[in-house]
């Protein structure tokens, strides 16, 4: 059975076509710069990667182009007819408190996603556009929504409430929601498999470290705390986002004449390791520059790693028993030197890194602690698309 997974941004659509239930990827690609004069499409199909520029006016045209490509794809068709797609899974960033798992989309679900759109103004509206475009092109196919927030809906009030006037939670829904949930859930489940445990019998800390980064405390397979908050700004230091900092800095800067839009832009786009280094948001570049003696590149890496270590300590205290720490995302999967730094002197948590295993585990799954280390540190490449395809497959069976 063929399942299409769609991740729709404001000017792009990423997609993957899966053969389910074995999760074989038949095709994957990206349409970007939608709405601009020169849009671009790249896709991999039949072992070949293609790139082309074209004019794609809106998301509906982009969706039509994706389907056309699956049917033709420069001579490498993976579908003989669109009706072979039996379900479509959509990544939706914010599900608010309403969605505790993936759901079959109907008008009521669309209305609920619209209601929480002001909590994720950059993400939910394009996600909805993608859903409507897919419904338009494939009206008889079940469409499923998978929310970044869903895995974190098990977080208790003690961890999701901010110490602000309680009415703000009641009136505006201001609380911690958390993101990257599909990734945290995927790696937590996979870690349970790797350790021979039931999926609801694992206590672990999952660290998703990419351009955006977040950590989660997972007790008995369920998220009980996470570092991102009302928005993805809170928590770990990221490529361009601050992570945690004293909110009074904003009032201080407001007094100095900075307006809200400037501060928003600064905190989301000009901070993080980019802001600290003054160089780049890309960890590879920072690593190279630090090795060449660039002091602020090294400083940015050090602050990034220190923050993660601090969260690992905090979440270990939250969990009590800790079976595993998991690294995923571009940095978590690849940057062995950074992992070693984040896990240094963590013997009190039962963590002893095996240097050789760590340096050999790059871009692949593996355990990087010594056999004697009571707590396992695991590297698990994330696969959010496969997780969405799984949910979509399962829900479409009941549709
Ligand atoms: P996104 O959050 O955009 O999905 P990714 O999960 O792909 O991002 O992670 C991107 C980050 O991973 C970048 O900072 C990149 O430099 C970093 N990264 C990728 N490969 C390596 C590597 N070999 N060493 C260090 N960092 C890496």
PDB file of C-alpha atoms in Angstrom, residues 1-164:
ATOM      1  CA  UNK A   1       0.000   0.000   0.000  1.00  0.00           C
ATOM      2  CA  UNK A   2       1.353   3.403  -0.984  1.00  0.00           C
ATOM      3  CA  UNK A   3       1.345   6.274   1.507  1.00  0.00           C
ATOM      4  CA  UNK A   4       2.355   9.838   0.694  1.00  0.00           C
ATOM      5  CA  UNK A   5       3.888  11.909   3.502  1.00  0.00           C
ATOM      6  CA  UNK A   6       3.712  15.677   3.130  1.00  0.00           C
ATOM      7  CA  UNK A   7       5.499  18.392   5.113  1.00  0.00           C
ATOM      8  CA  UNK A   8       4.210  21.747   3.964  1.00  0.00           C
ATOM      9  CA  UNK A   9       5.985  25.007   4.842  1.00  0.00           C
ATOM     10  CA  UNK A  10       5.098  28.567   3.884  1.00  0.00           C
ATOM     11  CA  UNK A  11       6.965  28.377   0.582  1.00  0.00           C
ATOM     12  CA  UNK A  12       7.894  24.717   0.274  1.00  0.00           C
ATOM     13  CA  UNK A  13       6.493  21.193   0.243  1.00  0.00           C
ATOM     14  CA  UNK A  14       8.675  18.209   1.197  1.00  0.00           C
ATOM     15  CA  UNK A  15       7.294  14.796   0.406  1.00  0.00           C
ATOM     16  CA  UNK A  16       8.071  11.090   0.512  1.00  0.00           C
ATOM     17  CA  UNK A  17       6.155   8.237  -1.051  1.00  0.00           C
ATOM     18  CA  UNK A  18       6.344   5.041   1.014  1.00  0.00           C
ATOM     19  CA  UNK A  19       5.452   1.455   0.276  1.00  0.00           C
ATOM     20  CA  UNK A  20       3.842   0.299   3.520  1.00  0.00           C
ATOM     21  CA  UNK A  21       4.000  -1.495   5.825  1.00  0.00           C
ATOM     22  CA  UNK A  22       7.676  -2.170   5.036  1.00  0.00           C
ATOM     23  CA  UNK A  23       8.468   1.594   4.909  1.00  0.00           C
ATOM     24  CA  UNK A  24      10.332   1.415   1.615  1.00  0.00           C
ATOM     25  CA  UNK A  25      10.874   4.932   0.209  1.00  0.00           C
ATOM     26  CA  UNK A  26       9.806   4.946  -3.453  1.00  0.00           C
ATOM     27  CA  UNK A  27      10.371   8.637  -4.050  1.00  0.00           C
ATOM     28  CA  UNK A  28      11.202  11.762  -2.126  1.00  0.00           C
ATOM     29  CA  UNK A  29      11.521  15.372  -3.039  1.00  0.00           C
ATOM     30  CA  UNK A  30      11.080  19.029  -2.364  1.00  0.00           C
ATOM     31  CA  UNK A  31       9.313  21.864  -4.143  1.00  0.00           C
ATOM     32  CA  UNK A  32      10.642  25.191  -2.883  1.00  0.00           C
ATOM     33  CA  UNK A  33      10.255  28.910  -3.461  1.00  0.00           C
ATOM     34  CA  UNK A  34       6.551  28.361  -4.157  1.00  0.00           C
ATOM     35  CA  UNK A  35       4.961  31.642  -5.236  1.00  0.00           C
ATOM     36  CA  UNK A  36       8.223  33.106  -6.511  1.00  0.00           C
ATOM     37  CA  UNK A  37       9.053  33.562 -10.173  1.00  0.00           C
ATOM     38  CA  UNK A  38      11.665  30.857 -10.126  1.00  0.00           C
ATOM     39  CA  UNK A  39      10.524  27.911  -8.035  1.00  0.00           C
ATOM     40  CA  UNK A  40      12.660  24.807  -7.781  1.00  0.00           C
ATOM     41  CA  UNK A  41      11.987  21.131  -7.541  1.00  0.00           C
ATOM     42  CA  UNK A  42      14.393  18.374  -6.596  1.00  0.00           C
ATOM     43  CA  UNK A  43      13.507  14.735  -6.210  1.00  0.00           C
ATOM     44  CA  UNK A  44      15.024  11.287  -5.986  1.00  0.00           C
ATOM     45  CA  UNK A  45      13.192   8.562  -7.798  1.00  0.00           C
ATOM     46  CA  UNK A  46      14.423   5.244  -9.230  1.00  0.00           C
ATOM     47  CA  UNK A  47      17.867   5.878  -7.727  1.00  0.00           C
ATOM     48  CA  UNK A  48      18.326   9.121  -9.687  1.00  0.00           C
ATOM     49  CA  UNK A  49      18.276  12.637  -8.277  1.00  0.00           C
ATOM     50  CA  UNK A  50      16.820  15.366 -10.462  1.00  0.00           C
ATOM     51  CA  UNK A  51      16.690  19.136 -10.079  1.00  0.00           C
ATOM     52  CA  UNK A  52      14.726  21.574 -12.140  1.00  0.00           C
ATOM     53  CA  UNK A  53      13.439  25.122 -11.984  1.00  0.00           C
ATOM     54  CA  UNK A  54       9.860  25.939 -12.908  1.00  0.00           C
ATOM     55  CA  UNK A  55       7.131  28.368 -11.984  1.00  0.00           C
ATOM     56  CA  UNK A  56       4.880  27.116  -9.201  1.00  0.00           C
ATOM     57  CA  UNK A  57       2.322  29.737  -8.246  1.00  0.00           C
ATOM     58  CA  UNK A  58       0.772  28.173  -5.158  1.00  0.00           C
ATOM     59  CA  UNK A  59       0.623  25.031  -3.029  1.00  0.00           C
ATOM     60  CA  UNK A  60      -2.113  23.484  -5.165  1.00  0.00           C
ATOM     61  CA  UNK A  61       0.117  23.734  -8.214  1.00  0.00           C
ATOM     62  CA  UNK A  62       2.980  22.317  -6.169  1.00  0.00           C
ATOM     63  CA  UNK A  63       0.859  19.350  -5.097  1.00  0.00           C
ATOM     64  CA  UNK A  64      -0.208  18.746  -8.710  1.00  0.00           C
ATOM     65  CA  UNK A  65       3.450  18.892  -9.764  1.00  0.00           C
ATOM     66  CA  UNK A  66       4.414  16.338  -7.103  1.00  0.00           C
ATOM     67  CA  UNK A  67       1.712  13.939  -8.292  1.00  0.00           C
ATOM     68  CA  UNK A  68       2.754  14.463 -11.922  1.00  0.00           C
ATOM     69  CA  UNK A  69       6.349  13.681 -10.957  1.00  0.00           C
ATOM     70  CA  UNK A  70       5.332  10.486  -9.182  1.00  0.00           C
ATOM     71  CA  UNK A  71       3.503   9.473 -12.355  1.00  0.00           C
ATOM     72  CA  UNK A  72       6.239  10.441 -14.794  1.00  0.00           C
ATOM     73  CA  UNK A  73       9.388  11.500 -12.947  1.00  0.00           C
ATOM     74  CA  UNK A  74      11.670  11.844 -15.975  1.00  0.00           C
ATOM     75  CA  UNK A  75      11.005   8.288 -17.090  1.00  0.00           C
ATOM     76  CA  UNK A  76      11.150   6.784 -13.602  1.00  0.00           C
ATOM     77  CA  UNK A  77       7.468   6.586 -12.692  1.00  0.00           C
ATOM     78  CA  UNK A  78       6.686   5.094  -9.301  1.00  0.00           C
ATOM     79  CA  UNK A  79       2.912   5.216  -9.798  1.00  0.00           C
ATOM     80  CA  UNK A  80       0.825   4.131 -12.753  1.00  0.00           C
ATOM     81  CA  UNK A  81      -2.220   5.923 -11.380  1.00  0.00           C
ATOM     82  CA  UNK A  82      -2.815   8.445  -8.598  1.00  0.00           C
ATOM     83  CA  UNK A  83      -5.444   6.128  -7.130  1.00  0.00           C
ATOM     84  CA  UNK A  84      -2.558   3.896  -5.987  1.00  0.00           C
ATOM     85  CA  UNK A  85      -1.954   6.405  -3.166  1.00  0.00           C
ATOM     86  CA  UNK A  86      -4.199   5.016  -0.442  1.00  0.00           C
ATOM     87  CA  UNK A  87      -3.501   7.584   2.288  1.00  0.00           C
ATOM     88  CA  UNK A  88      -1.732  10.897   2.843  1.00  0.00           C
ATOM     89  CA  UNK A  89       0.008  11.839   6.110  1.00  0.00           C
ATOM     90  CA  UNK A  90       0.567  15.505   6.923  1.00  0.00           C
ATOM     91  CA  UNK A  91       3.023  16.948   9.398  1.00  0.00           C
ATOM     92  CA  UNK A  92       1.216  19.587  11.462  1.00  0.00           C
ATOM     93  CA  UNK A  93       3.323  21.633  13.845  1.00  0.00           C
ATOM     94  CA  UNK A  94       0.816  22.666  16.505  1.00  0.00           C
ATOM     95  CA  UNK A  95      -2.068  20.558  17.750  1.00  0.00           C
ATOM     96  CA  UNK A  96      -2.576  22.547  20.969  1.00  0.00           C
ATOM     97  CA  UNK A  97      -4.090  20.523  23.824  1.00  0.00           C
ATOM     98  CA  UNK A  98      -6.700  18.953  21.576  1.00  0.00           C
ATOM     99  CA  UNK A  99      -4.647  16.343  19.746  1.00  0.00           C
ATOM    100  CA  UNK A 100      -2.947  13.648  21.782  1.00  0.00           C
ATOM    101  CA  UNK A 101      -2.105  11.570  18.724  1.00  0.00           C
ATOM    102  CA  UNK A 102      -2.420  11.461  14.965  1.00  0.00           C
ATOM    103  CA  UNK A 103      -5.963  11.760  13.579  1.00  0.00           C
ATOM    104  CA  UNK A 104      -7.966  11.250  10.444  1.00  0.00           C
ATOM    105  CA  UNK A 105      -8.674  14.706   9.030  1.00  0.00           C
ATOM    106  CA  UNK A 106     -12.240  15.960   8.685  1.00  0.00           C
ATOM    107  CA  UNK A 107     -13.742  19.454   8.767  1.00  0.00           C
ATOM    108  CA  UNK A 108     -13.824  19.410  12.590  1.00  0.00           C
ATOM    109  CA  UNK A 109     -10.106  18.589  12.736  1.00  0.00           C
ATOM    110  CA  UNK A 110      -9.366  21.376  10.252  1.00  0.00           C
ATOM    111  CA  UNK A 111     -11.335  23.813  12.415  1.00  0.00           C
ATOM    112  CA  UNK A 112      -9.338  22.745  15.504  1.00  0.00           C
ATOM    113  CA  UNK A 113      -6.027  23.216  13.677  1.00  0.00           C
ATOM    114  CA  UNK A 114      -7.248  26.664  12.604  1.00  0.00           C
ATOM    115  CA  UNK A 115      -8.145  27.520  16.212  1.00  0.00           C
ATOM    116  CA  UNK A 116      -4.585  26.944  17.438  1.00  0.00           C
ATOM    117  CA  UNK A 117      -3.015  28.652  14.424  1.00  0.00           C
ATOM    118  CA  UNK A 118      -2.209  31.817  16.362  1.00  0.00           C
ATOM    119  CA  UNK A 119       0.112  29.730  18.581  1.00  0.00           C
ATOM    120  CA  UNK A 120       2.120  28.746  15.483  1.00  0.00           C
ATOM    121  CA  UNK A 121       1.463  31.500  12.962  1.00  0.00           C
ATOM    122  CA  UNK A 122       4.415  30.559  10.774  1.00  0.00           C
ATOM    123  CA  UNK A 123       3.610  26.860  10.615  1.00  0.00           C
ATOM    124  CA  UNK A 124      -0.037  25.882  11.025  1.00  0.00           C
ATOM    125  CA  UNK A 125      -1.428  28.065   8.207  1.00  0.00           C
ATOM    126  CA  UNK A 126       0.912  26.532   5.574  1.00  0.00           C
ATOM    127  CA  UNK A 127       0.246  23.065   7.032  1.00  0.00           C
ATOM    128  CA  UNK A 128      -3.469  23.702   6.440  1.00  0.00           C
ATOM    129  CA  UNK A 129      -2.837  24.928   2.921  1.00  0.00           C
ATOM    130  CA  UNK A 130      -1.032  21.649   2.250  1.00  0.00           C
ATOM    131  CA  UNK A 131      -3.911  19.624   3.668  1.00  0.00           C
ATOM    132  CA  UNK A 132      -6.424  21.477   1.492  1.00  0.00           C
ATOM    133  CA  UNK A 133      -4.250  21.118  -1.606  1.00  0.00           C
ATOM    134  CA  UNK A 134      -3.925  17.357  -1.047  1.00  0.00           C
ATOM    135  CA  UNK A 135      -7.665  17.040  -0.400  1.00  0.00           C
ATOM    136  CA  UNK A 136      -8.312  18.935  -3.614  1.00  0.00           C
ATOM    137  CA  UNK A 137      -6.035  16.661  -5.662  1.00  0.00           C
ATOM    138  CA  UNK A 138      -7.037  13.421  -3.885  1.00  0.00           C
ATOM    139  CA  UNK A 139     -10.585  13.961  -2.582  1.00  0.00           C
ATOM    140  CA  UNK A 140     -11.357  10.300  -1.864  1.00  0.00           C
ATOM    141  CA  UNK A 141      -8.134   9.452  -0.061  1.00  0.00           C
ATOM    142  CA  UNK A 142      -7.947   9.454   3.759  1.00  0.00           C
ATOM    143  CA  UNK A 143      -5.774  12.331   4.988  1.00  0.00           C
ATOM    144  CA  UNK A 144      -4.095  12.025   8.368  1.00  0.00           C
ATOM    145  CA  UNK A 145      -2.601  14.773  10.544  1.00  0.00           C
ATOM    146  CA  UNK A 146       0.471  14.032  12.706  1.00  0.00           C
ATOM    147  CA  UNK A 147       1.259  16.745  15.241  1.00  0.00           C
ATOM    148  CA  UNK A 148       4.699  17.794  16.518  1.00  0.00           C
ATOM    149  CA  UNK A 149       3.049  18.534  19.856  1.00  0.00           C
ATOM    150  CA  UNK A 150       1.093  15.256  20.262  1.00  0.00           C
ATOM    151  CA  UNK A 151       3.798  13.182  21.971  1.00  0.00           C
ATOM    152  CA  UNK A 152       4.153  15.895  24.619  1.00  0.00           C
ATOM    153  CA  UNK A 153       0.478  16.011  25.626  1.00  0.00           C
ATOM    154  CA  UNK A 154       1.319  13.570  28.451  1.00  0.00           C
ATOM    155  CA  UNK A 155       3.442  16.254  30.166  1.00  0.00           C
ATOM    156  CA  UNK A 156       1.870  16.993  33.593  1.00  0.00           C
ATOM    157  CA  UNK A 157       0.796  20.508  34.684  1.00  0.00           C
ATOM    158  CA  UNK A 158       3.757  20.776  37.046  1.00  0.00           C
ATOM    159  CA  UNK A 159       6.021  20.726  33.968  1.00  0.00           C
ATOM    160  CA  UNK A 160       3.864  22.531  31.438  1.00  0.00           C
ATOM    161  CA  UNK A 161       2.708  25.503  33.502  1.00  0.00           C
ATOM    162  CA  UNK A 162       4.729  28.713  33.561  1.00  0.00           C
ATOM    163  CA  UNK A 163       4.741  30.646  36.830  1.00  0.00           C
ATOM    164  CA  UNK A 164       2.750  33.460  35.244  1.00  0.00           C
TER     165      UNK A 164
END
